[in-house]
Amino acid sequence: MSQLQRRVGKANFLQIHVSYVPLIGSEQKTKPTQRAISDVRSGGLRPDLIACRCETPLEESTTRKIANTCQVERDQVVGVHNVSTTYQVPILLETQGFLNTLKDLLEINTIHIDGKYMEQGKIMWQKWHGLAMSQDHVFDTVSIVLVGKYTSLHDSYLSVTKALEHASMHCQKKLNLVWVESSHLEEDHQQENPAEYYKAWHAVSTADGILIPGGFGQRGTEGMIKCAEWARTKNVPFLGICLGLQVAVIEYARNICNMKQADSAEFNEESEQPAIVYMPEIDKSKMGGTMRLGKRPTLFQDGTEWSKFRKLYGNKQEIWERHRHRYEVNPDLVDQLESAGLSFIGKDESGKRMEVIELKDHRWYVGVQFHPEYLSRVITPSKSFLGFFAAAAGCLDEITETFQGAHDLSHLEVRPKVNSV
């Protein structure tokens, strides 16, 4: 890194050293930071900024001591104390003039940004500030149960959990995320481990909303199907993503269309009633590099203006979302499923690939073939997650009305072009 710093020049390289400042008794100790900076310098690097992690706000005397002993300016030391949510950290840095210090160190004060982008940036910052700071005054809790196959490692669903957080912030509710292993909901597990079985079903039956995320393979899918049935019959808000949509279709085919052997080609290639099939362009002999990937359009169908899901998009005709799948709803069964009440409100450009399902008279029963969590951001949450969480929180009508007004910042550009003067 020291070689890189010399090669690119001081104004093109900036090192931020993060150091812990422990609180012993009532005194903030600086020795660990001093020693850490000394060790880094012995390796040929000189930190430009020192970010001090601490339990309480960094005291002025501590800040000056670190600046003096580590041979940096006062404004090159910033305190990052514990806050109620990590989304408040940018606000904490902004109050300490962090951005101005960065501009000075990187010598970018002469860059001119168009006034339009400056105004957009101000709006985005105001929105971020309002969302983050409001979390200190949120007390109502919404319980969402995530029924997945890899719940022992929560990071497997990191994008999903972040998308739920974004939605909860806009709904002004606290998120209580309950993890349920889908295999624990299956009848076989009742014999193997009754305690886990009943604990899992208690979580599902008491949740405000049920989410089934993406996944691959047969394990645990019967539990997901049972869970989708519970959400449908008990009028509990439901969101199925990728595999979640597919198990919802299988459940509907079995229990409403009387297709008792309905299954997925992924789980049973010999199924006599395949509700989910390989996409025709997929090579069954290969597994690597065969998925339908990337951002693709979904077209809302005529006569679906009633859709709660579509209304969150302002009744647009077309939306773009990211995909990652190799199976799809069997197009030969679509008419039968729709005649039984399952609406395929969104399809691809060809009209043959199903993208979104919804039940008309349900509080929120939506399945999407795409992965909406990939495009969710703090300021612009995924509409799929926002609608689902709002329905679970009992504020869907309010969110639908307000999100399309002043609160919808999806038109803003996050990375404006800049011109040097």
Tab-separated table of C-alpha atoms in Angstrom:
chain	number	residue	atom	x	y	z
A	1	MET	CA	0.000	0.000	0.000
A	2	SER	CA	2.868	2.377	0.684
A	3	GLN	CA	4.146	1.737	-2.845
A	4	LEU	CA	0.686	2.432	-4.236
A	5	GLN	CA	0.531	5.676	-2.261
A	6	ARG	CA	3.830	6.860	-3.753
A	7	ARG	CA	2.843	5.808	-7.260
A	8	VAL	CA	-0.578	7.486	-7.434
A	9	GLY	CA	0.274	10.571	-5.391
A	10	LYS	CA	-0.922	11.934	-2.082
A	11	ALA	CA	-4.114	13.492	-3.465
A	12	ASN	CA	-5.228	10.161	-4.950
A	13	PHE	CA	-4.705	7.972	-1.906
A	14	LEU	CA	-6.238	8.290	1.542
A	15	GLN	CA	-5.901	5.954	4.493
A	16	ILE	CA	-8.426	5.924	7.320
A	17	HIS	CA	-7.277	4.095	10.421
A	18	VAL	CA	-10.054	2.772	12.660
A	19	SER	CA	-9.009	2.418	16.282
A	20	TYR	CA	-10.820	1.433	19.466
A	21	VAL	CA	-10.773	3.881	22.365
A	22	PRO	CA	-11.741	1.897	25.482
A	23	LEU	CA	-13.562	3.443	28.411
A	24	ILE	CA	-11.998	2.354	31.696
A	25	GLY	CA	-13.833	3.704	34.667
A	26	SER	CA	-14.819	7.141	33.419
A	27	GLU	CA	-11.682	7.788	31.364
A	28	GLN	CA	-11.170	7.271	27.628
A	29	LYS	CA	-7.791	5.596	27.064
A	30	THR	CA	-5.645	6.596	24.075
A	31	LYS	CA	-2.700	4.210	24.486
A	32	PRO	CA	-4.145	1.477	22.203
A	33	THR	CA	-4.593	4.053	19.432
A	34	GLN	CA	-1.096	5.469	19.882
A	35	ARG	CA	0.423	1.984	19.708
A	36	ALA	CA	-1.646	1.027	16.656
A	37	ILE	CA	-0.603	4.158	14.750
A	38	SER	CA	3.031	3.516	15.659
A	39	ASP	CA	2.814	-0.026	14.289
A	40	VAL	CA	1.189	1.144	11.055
A	41	ARG	CA	3.860	3.789	10.524
A	42	SER	CA	6.584	1.227	11.043
A	43	GLY	CA	5.162	-0.492	7.965
A	44	GLY	CA	5.553	2.643	5.871
A	45	LEU	CA	2.031	4.058	6.072
A	46	ARG	CA	0.889	7.349	7.583
A	47	PRO	CA	-2.857	7.440	8.339
A	48	ASP	CA	-4.595	10.530	6.982
A	49	LEU	CA	-7.621	10.138	9.223
A	50	ILE	CA	-8.126	8.388	12.538
A	51	ALA	CA	-11.648	7.145	13.261
A	52	CYS	CA	-12.031	6.430	16.963
A	53	ARG	CA	-14.618	3.818	17.914
A	54	CYS	CA	-15.886	4.343	21.437
A	55	GLU	CA	-18.877	3.658	23.659
A	56	THR	CA	-19.504	7.326	24.466
A	57	PRO	CA	-18.909	10.542	22.470
A	58	LEU	CA	-15.201	11.237	22.060
A	59	GLU	CA	-14.182	13.940	24.511
A	60	GLU	CA	-12.389	17.035	23.235
A	61	SER	CA	-9.396	16.375	25.489
A	62	THR	CA	-9.149	12.818	24.124
A	63	THR	CA	-9.361	14.072	20.551
A	64	ARG	CA	-6.560	16.585	21.039
A	65	LYS	CA	-4.371	14.063	22.829
A	66	ILE	CA	-4.697	11.586	19.954
A	67	ALA	CA	-3.982	14.342	17.414
A	68	ASN	CA	-0.866	15.474	19.283
A	69	THR	CA	0.581	12.035	20.018
A	70	CYS	CA	-0.177	10.673	16.535
A	71	GLN	CA	1.090	13.795	14.738
A	72	VAL	CA	-2.083	14.693	12.847
A	73	GLU	CA	-4.282	17.777	12.819
A	74	ARG	CA	-7.270	18.086	15.127
A	75	ASP	CA	-9.771	17.742	12.275
A	76	GLN	CA	-8.099	14.497	11.165
A	77	VAL	CA	-9.424	12.740	14.266
A	78	VAL	CA	-13.123	11.822	14.227
A	79	GLY	CA	-15.155	10.121	16.897
A	80	VAL	CA	-17.539	7.302	16.041
A	81	HIS	CA	-19.356	6.456	19.238
A	82	ASN	CA	-22.146	3.933	19.669
A	83	VAL	CA	-25.483	4.987	18.186
A	84	SER	CA	-28.867	3.283	18.074
A	85	THR	CA	-28.511	2.346	14.396
A	86	THR	CA	-25.596	2.272	11.974
A	87	TYR	CA	-27.637	4.457	9.621
A	88	GLN	CA	-26.897	7.352	11.997
A	89	VAL	CA	-23.114	7.059	11.498
A	90	PRO	CA	-23.026	9.266	8.348
A	91	ILE	CA	-24.874	11.947	10.320
A	92	LEU	CA	-22.352	11.606	13.135
A	93	LEU	CA	-19.489	12.107	10.679
A	94	GLU	CA	-21.187	15.035	8.952
A	95	THR	CA	-21.539	16.962	12.217
A	96	GLN	CA	-17.741	16.728	12.661
A	97	GLY	CA	-16.961	18.225	9.252
A	98	PHE	CA	-15.773	14.889	7.890
A	99	LEU	CA	-16.688	15.706	4.292
A	100	ASN	CA	-14.753	18.980	4.291
A	101	THR	CA	-11.693	17.206	5.679
A	102	LEU	CA	-11.930	14.592	2.922
A	103	LYS	CA	-12.157	17.284	0.253
A	104	ASP	CA	-9.078	19.031	1.633
A	105	LEU	CA	-7.000	15.855	1.832
A	106	LEU	CA	-7.975	14.701	-1.657
A	107	GLU	CA	-7.696	18.218	-3.087
A	108	ILE	CA	-11.105	18.133	-4.727
A	109	ASN	CA	-12.363	21.505	-3.533
A	110	THR	CA	-12.103	22.853	-7.083
A	111	ILE	CA	-14.546	20.354	-8.550
A	112	HIS	CA	-17.753	21.999	-9.709
A	113	ILE	CA	-21.001	20.060	-9.369
A	114	ASP	CA	-24.032	21.100	-11.376
A	115	GLY	CA	-26.716	22.839	-9.309
A	116	LYS	CA	-29.301	20.226	-10.261
A	117	TYR	CA	-27.220	17.471	-8.708
A	118	MET	CA	-26.497	19.588	-5.652
A	119	GLU	CA	-30.228	20.013	-5.094
A	120	GLN	CA	-30.816	16.287	-5.544
A	121	GLY	CA	-28.047	15.573	-3.062
A	122	LYS	CA	-29.638	17.885	-0.504
A	123	ILE	CA	-32.996	16.146	-0.875
A	124	MET	CA	-31.391	12.723	-0.491
A	125	TRP	CA	-29.441	13.839	2.567
A	126	GLN	CA	-32.550	15.317	4.193
A	127	LYS	CA	-34.391	12.060	3.571
A	128	TRP	CA	-31.540	9.994	5.008
A	129	HIS	CA	-31.299	12.267	8.045
A	130	GLY	CA	-35.030	12.074	8.711
A	131	LEU	CA	-35.195	8.293	8.362
A	132	ALA	CA	-32.130	7.588	10.498
A	133	MET	CA	-32.924	9.972	13.342
A	134	SER	CA	-36.576	8.948	13.519
A	135	GLN	CA	-35.517	5.450	14.589
A	136	ASP	CA	-34.910	6.746	18.116
A	137	HIS	CA	-38.629	7.467	18.409
A	138	VAL	CA	-40.039	4.246	16.942
A	139	PHE	CA	-41.566	1.802	19.405
A	140	ASP	CA	-44.176	-0.285	17.545
A	141	THR	CA	-42.758	-3.666	16.540
A	142	VAL	CA	-43.688	-5.778	13.523
A	143	SER	CA	-42.801	-9.470	13.618
A	144	ILE	CA	-41.678	-10.976	10.308
A	145	VAL	CA	-40.867	-14.669	10.072
A	146	LEU	CA	-38.273	-15.626	7.456
A	147	VAL	CA	-38.765	-19.244	6.412
A	148	GLY	CA	-35.585	-20.359	4.687
A	149	LYS	CA	-33.212	-23.233	4.051
A	150	TYR	CA	-29.995	-21.641	5.289
A	151	THR	CA	-31.127	-19.870	8.455
A	152	SER	CA	-28.226	-21.219	10.527
A	153	LEU	CA	-26.069	-18.656	8.698
A	154	HIS	CA	-27.975	-15.374	8.747
A	155	ASP	CA	-25.594	-13.725	6.298
A	156	SER	CA	-27.005	-16.047	3.623
A	157	TYR	CA	-29.975	-13.681	3.573
A	158	LEU	CA	-28.137	-10.417	4.225
A	159	SER	CA	-29.673	-8.585	1.250
A	160	VAL	CA	-33.131	-9.720	2.340
A	161	THR	CA	-32.681	-8.566	5.933
A	162	LYS	CA	-31.348	-5.189	4.787
A	163	ALA	CA	-34.326	-4.752	2.449
A	164	LEU	CA	-36.646	-5.456	5.382
A	165	GLU	CA	-34.787	-2.864	7.452
A	166	HIS	CA	-35.213	-0.285	4.701
A	167	ALA	CA	-38.948	-0.992	4.534
A	168	SER	CA	-39.360	-0.829	8.313
A	169	MET	CA	-37.667	2.576	8.418
A	170	HIS	CA	-40.129	4.006	5.907
A	171	CYS	CA	-43.059	2.502	7.820
A	172	GLN	CA	-41.732	3.938	11.102
A	173	LYS	CA	-41.809	0.525	12.788
A	174	LYS	CA	-39.250	-1.670	14.489
A	175	LEU	CA	-38.429	-4.930	12.748
A	176	ASN	CA	-38.509	-8.133	14.768
A	177	LEU	CA	-37.074	-10.744	12.412
A	178	VAL	CA	-37.729	-14.358	13.428
A	179	TRP	CA	-35.738	-17.097	11.705
A	180	VAL	CA	-37.416	-20.436	10.947
A	181	GLU	CA	-35.729	-23.378	9.256
A	182	SER	CA	-38.221	-24.591	6.663
A	183	SER	CA	-37.483	-28.281	7.294
A	184	HIS	CA	-38.666	-27.818	10.895
A	185	LEU	CA	-42.200	-27.190	9.582
A	186	GLU	CA	-42.482	-30.562	7.869
A	187	GLU	CA	-44.541	-33.403	9.312
A	188	ASP	CA	-41.560	-35.767	9.393
A	189	HIS	CA	-39.793	-33.366	11.745
A	190	GLN	CA	-42.689	-33.610	14.178
A	191	GLN	CA	-41.624	-37.189	14.869
A	192	GLU	CA	-37.892	-36.455	14.883
A	193	ASN	CA	-37.921	-33.366	17.076
A	194	PRO	CA	-41.367	-32.307	18.356
A	195	ALA	CA	-39.967	-29.326	20.280
A	196	GLU	CA	-38.404	-27.762	17.166
A	197	TYR	CA	-41.509	-28.542	15.122
A	198	TYR	CA	-43.924	-26.813	17.490
A	199	LYS	CA	-41.537	-23.917	18.096
A	200	ALA	CA	-41.295	-23.313	14.345
A	201	TRP	CA	-45.055	-23.419	13.843
A	202	HIS	CA	-45.620	-21.156	16.831
A	203	ALA	CA	-43.327	-18.579	15.203
A	204	VAL	CA	-45.203	-18.846	11.902
A	205	SER	CA	-48.666	-18.719	13.464
A	206	THR	CA	-47.898	-15.632	15.576
A	207	ALA	CA	-46.043	-13.602	12.921
A	208	ASP	CA	-47.399	-10.414	11.389
A	209	GLY	CA	-45.935	-11.374	8.016
A	210	ILE	CA	-44.347	-14.410	6.339
A	211	LEU	CA	-41.407	-14.214	3.934
A	212	ILE	CA	-40.030	-17.109	1.890
A	213	PRO	CA	-36.770	-16.100	0.147
A	214	GLY	CA	-34.888	-17.732	-2.698
A	215	GLY	CA	-33.018	-21.015	-2.557
A	216	PHE	CA	-32.159	-24.197	-4.426
A	217	GLY	CA	-32.835	-27.887	-3.916
A	218	GLN	CA	-35.635	-30.001	-2.484
A	219	ARG	CA	-34.734	-29.952	1.218
A	220	GLY	CA	-37.265	-28.058	3.295
A	221	THR	CA	-39.577	-27.174	0.406
A	222	GLU	CA	-42.560	-29.099	1.798
A	223	GLY	CA	-42.308	-26.940	4.907
A	224	MET	CA	-42.320	-23.850	2.707
A	225	ILE	CA	-45.413	-25.108	0.889
A	226	LYS	CA	-47.200	-25.636	4.214
A	227	CYS	CA	-46.167	-22.150	5.257
A	228	ALA	CA	-47.511	-20.619	2.032
A	229	GLU	CA	-50.807	-22.401	2.652
A	230	TRP	CA	-50.977	-20.961	6.170
A	231	ALA	CA	-50.412	-17.429	4.886
A	232	ARG	CA	-53.030	-17.837	2.156
A	233	THR	CA	-55.754	-19.363	4.314
A	234	LYS	CA	-55.157	-17.201	7.399
A	235	ASN	CA	-54.932	-13.913	5.446
A	236	VAL	CA	-51.400	-13.257	6.725
A	237	PRO	CA	-49.264	-10.928	4.549
A	238	PHE	CA	-46.938	-13.059	2.432
A	239	LEU	CA	-43.994	-12.393	0.142
A	240	GLY	CA	-42.381	-15.168	-1.870
A	241	ILE	CA	-39.127	-14.481	-3.695
A	242	CYS	CA	-37.960	-16.726	-6.561
A	243	LEU	CA	-38.301	-20.134	-4.882
A	244	GLY	CA	-40.904	-18.490	-2.643
A	245	LEU	CA	-43.074	-17.740	-5.668
A	246	GLN	CA	-42.622	-21.259	-6.964
A	247	VAL	CA	-43.704	-22.977	-3.732
A	248	ALA	CA	-46.722	-20.648	-3.571
A	249	VAL	CA	-47.734	-21.755	-7.075
A	250	ILE	CA	-47.260	-25.420	-6.143
A	251	GLU	CA	-49.390	-24.960	-3.005
A	252	TYR	CA	-52.159	-23.294	-4.989
A	253	ALA	CA	-52.099	-25.992	-7.652
A	254	ARG	CA	-52.334	-28.754	-5.051
A	255	ASN	CA	-54.979	-27.308	-2.772
A	256	ILE	CA	-57.121	-25.119	-5.027
A	257	CYS	CA	-56.740	-26.695	-8.474
A	258	ASN	CA	-56.857	-30.227	-7.017
A	259	MET	CA	-53.522	-31.143	-8.637
A	260	LYS	CA	-52.394	-33.292	-5.727
A	261	GLN	CA	-49.156	-34.354	-7.447
A	262	ALA	CA	-48.126	-30.833	-8.421
A	263	ASP	CA	-44.393	-30.340	-7.921
A	264	SER	CA	-41.297	-28.698	-9.358
A	265	ALA	CA	-38.995	-30.255	-11.930
A	266	GLU	CA	-36.201	-29.170	-9.608
A	267	PHE	CA	-37.528	-31.444	-6.847
A	268	ASN	CA	-38.995	-34.245	-8.954
A	269	GLU	CA	-38.073	-34.518	-12.627
A	270	GLU	CA	-40.588	-37.358	-13.055
A	271	SER	CA	-43.543	-35.375	-11.714
A	272	GLU	CA	-46.771	-36.029	-13.624
A	273	GLN	CA	-48.027	-32.534	-12.795
A	274	PRO	CA	-45.019	-30.186	-12.994
A	275	ALA	CA	-46.132	-26.746	-11.846
A	276	ILE	CA	-42.545	-25.488	-12.106
A	277	VAL	CA	-40.362	-26.436	-15.073
A	278	TYR	CA	-36.939	-25.806	-16.546
A	279	MET	CA	-36.837	-22.749	-18.756
A	280	PRO	CA	-36.560	-23.972	-22.373
A	281	GLU	CA	-33.240	-22.177	-22.937
A	282	ILE	CA	-31.623	-23.987	-19.982
A	283	ASP	CA	-29.249	-26.883	-20.664
A	284	LYS	CA	-30.238	-29.538	-18.109
A	285	SER	CA	-26.853	-31.250	-18.393
A	286	LYS	CA	-25.010	-28.177	-17.084
A	287	MET	CA	-25.378	-26.355	-13.779
A	288	GLY	CA	-22.762	-23.611	-14.042
A	289	GLY	CA	-23.533	-20.427	-15.961
A	290	THR	CA	-27.022	-21.535	-16.968
A	291	MET	CA	-29.227	-19.168	-14.979
A	292	ARG	CA	-31.324	-16.304	-16.270
A	293	LEU	CA	-29.458	-13.384	-14.764
A	294	GLY	CA	-29.521	-9.621	-14.613
A	295	LYS	CA	-31.895	-6.708	-14.739
A	296	ARG	CA	-34.890	-7.493	-16.923
A	297	PRO	CA	-38.312	-5.945	-17.579
A	298	THR	CA	-41.581	-7.104	-16.070
A	299	LEU	CA	-44.765	-5.970	-17.805
A	300	PHE	CA	-47.960	-5.539	-15.807
A	301	GLN	CA	-50.904	-7.121	-17.565
A	302	ASP	CA	-54.074	-5.351	-18.683
A	303	GLY	CA	-56.829	-5.359	-16.105
A	304	THR	CA	-54.472	-5.501	-13.113
A	305	GLU	CA	-54.956	-1.904	-11.982
A	306	TRP	CA	-56.542	-3.317	-8.814
A	307	SER	CA	-53.209	-4.823	-7.749
A	308	LYS	CA	-51.824	-3.580	-4.435
A	309	PHE	CA	-48.366	-4.484	-5.708
A	310	ARG	CA	-48.745	-2.520	-8.938
A	311	LYS	CA	-50.124	0.554	-7.152
A	312	LEU	CA	-46.850	0.888	-5.244
A	313	TYR	CA	-45.168	1.373	-8.617
A	314	GLY	CA	-47.622	4.142	-9.502
A	315	ASN	CA	-49.526	1.796	-11.853
A	316	LYS	CA	-46.598	1.787	-14.264
A	317	GLN	CA	-46.824	-0.509	-17.245
A	318	GLU	CA	-43.248	-1.778	-16.916
A	319	ILE	CA	-40.700	-2.236	-14.134
A	320	TRP	CA	-37.116	-3.507	-14.125
A	321	GLU	CA	-35.779	-5.927	-11.503
A	322	ARG	CA	-32.803	-8.265	-11.175
A	323	HIS	CA	-33.164	-11.997	-11.780
A	324	ARG	CA	-31.323	-15.160	-10.831
A	325	HIS	CA	-33.153	-18.401	-11.660
A	326	ARG	CA	-33.299	-21.384	-13.996
A	327	TYR	CA	-36.881	-22.564	-13.342
A	328	GLU	CA	-40.212	-20.942	-14.158
A	329	VAL	CA	-43.951	-21.446	-13.732
A	330	ASN	CA	-45.228	-24.005	-16.229
A	331	PRO	CA	-46.897	-21.846	-18.920
A	332	ASP	CA	-49.268	-24.722	-19.765
A	333	LEU	CA	-50.903	-24.399	-16.332
A	334	VAL	CA	-51.285	-20.622	-16.221
A	335	ASP	CA	-54.855	-20.526	-17.573
A	336	GLN	CA	-55.985	-23.190	-15.108
A	337	LEU	CA	-54.363	-21.399	-12.172
A	338	GLU	CA	-55.778	-18.022	-13.198
A	339	SER	CA	-59.282	-19.414	-13.638
A	340	ALA	CA	-58.987	-20.676	-10.049
A	341	GLY	CA	-58.168	-17.189	-8.766
A	342	LEU	CA	-54.369	-16.893	-8.830
A	343	SER	CA	-53.534	-13.747	-10.786
A	344	PHE	CA	-50.331	-13.516	-12.804
A	345	ILE	CA	-50.188	-9.733	-12.830
A	346	GLY	CA	-46.643	-9.451	-14.218
A	347	LYS	CA	-45.010	-11.261	-17.136
A	348	ASP	CA	-41.901	-10.894	-19.288
A	349	GLU	CA	-41.851	-9.294	-22.755
A	350	SER	CA	-42.982	-12.511	-24.431
A	351	GLY	CA	-45.975	-12.865	-22.131
A	352	LYS	CA	-45.099	-16.520	-21.575
A	353	ARG	CA	-42.846	-16.232	-18.521
A	354	MET	CA	-44.575	-15.486	-15.222
A	355	GLU	CA	-42.937	-12.806	-13.073
A	356	VAL	CA	-45.461	-11.750	-10.386
A	357	ILE	CA	-48.415	-13.495	-8.729
A	358	GLU	CA	-50.996	-11.896	-6.446
A	359	LEU	CA	-54.264	-12.843	-4.755
A	360	LYS	CA	-56.852	-10.120	-5.223
A	361	ASP	CA	-58.824	-10.417	-1.980
A	362	HIS	CA	-55.865	-11.043	0.313
A	363	ARG	CA	-54.235	-8.453	2.600
A	364	TRP	CA	-50.968	-9.033	0.703
A	365	TYR	CA	-50.165	-12.303	-1.005
A	366	VAL	CA	-47.452	-11.654	-3.572
A	367	GLY	CA	-44.793	-13.800	-5.190
A	368	VAL	CA	-42.058	-12.488	-7.471
A	369	GLN	CA	-39.692	-14.441	-9.696
A	370	PHE	CA	-37.040	-11.724	-9.466
A	371	HIS	CA	-34.935	-10.701	-6.459
A	372	PRO	CA	-36.158	-7.246	-5.373
A	373	GLU	CA	-33.742	-7.162	-2.428
A	374	TYR	CA	-30.832	-6.538	-4.806
A	375	LEU	CA	-32.071	-3.046	-5.687
A	376	SER	CA	-33.262	-1.975	-2.241
A	377	ARG	CA	-31.620	1.102	-0.706
A	378	VAL	CA	-32.222	3.125	2.448
A	379	ILE	CA	-33.740	6.070	0.586
A	380	THR	CA	-35.383	4.000	-2.163
A	381	PRO	CA	-36.578	0.760	-0.555
A	382	SER	CA	-37.760	-2.129	-2.677
A	383	LYS	CA	-41.459	-1.725	-3.462
A	384	SER	CA	-41.948	-5.475	-2.976
A	385	PHE	CA	-40.564	-5.359	0.555
A	386	LEU	CA	-42.178	-2.019	1.354
A	387	GLY	CA	-45.650	-3.239	0.415
A	388	PHE	CA	-45.182	-6.518	2.258
A	389	PHE	CA	-43.920	-4.883	5.444
A	390	ALA	CA	-46.566	-2.147	5.316
A	391	ALA	CA	-49.311	-4.763	4.991
A	392	ALA	CA	-47.878	-6.632	7.982
A	393	ALA	CA	-47.727	-3.356	9.919
A	394	GLY	CA	-51.268	-2.376	8.957
A	395	CYS	CA	-50.286	0.797	7.093
A	396	LEU	CA	-50.330	-0.301	3.442
A	397	ASP	CA	-52.904	2.266	2.303
A	398	GLU	CA	-50.956	5.105	3.907
A	399	ILE	CA	-47.640	3.959	2.448
A	400	THR	CA	-49.152	3.461	-1.008
A	401	GLU	CA	-50.534	6.998	-0.952
A	402	THR	CA	-47.487	8.808	0.405
A	403	PHE	CA	-44.673	6.855	-1.227
A	404	GLN	CA	-45.680	7.990	-4.690
A	405	GLY	CA	-45.585	11.642	-3.636
A	406	ALA	CA	-42.806	13.655	-2.072
A	407	HIS	CA	-41.295	10.594	-0.451
A	408	ASP	CA	-40.534	8.803	-3.717
A	409	LEU	CA	-36.909	9.575	-4.551
A	410	SER	CA	-36.361	6.777	-7.053
A	411	HIS	CA	-35.891	9.335	-9.841
A	412	LEU	CA	-32.819	10.819	-8.195
A	413	GLU	CA	-29.370	9.969	-9.525
A	414	VAL	CA	-27.036	8.735	-6.815
A	415	ARG	CA	-23.807	9.210	-8.797
A	416	PRO	CA	-23.913	12.580	-10.585
A	417	LYS	CA	-21.291	13.469	-13.151
A	418	VAL	CA	-18.816	16.117	-12.050
A	419	ASN	CA	-16.735	18.543	-14.083
A	420	SER	CA	-13.424	20.048	-13.030
A	421	VAL	CA	-12.932	23.782	-13.433
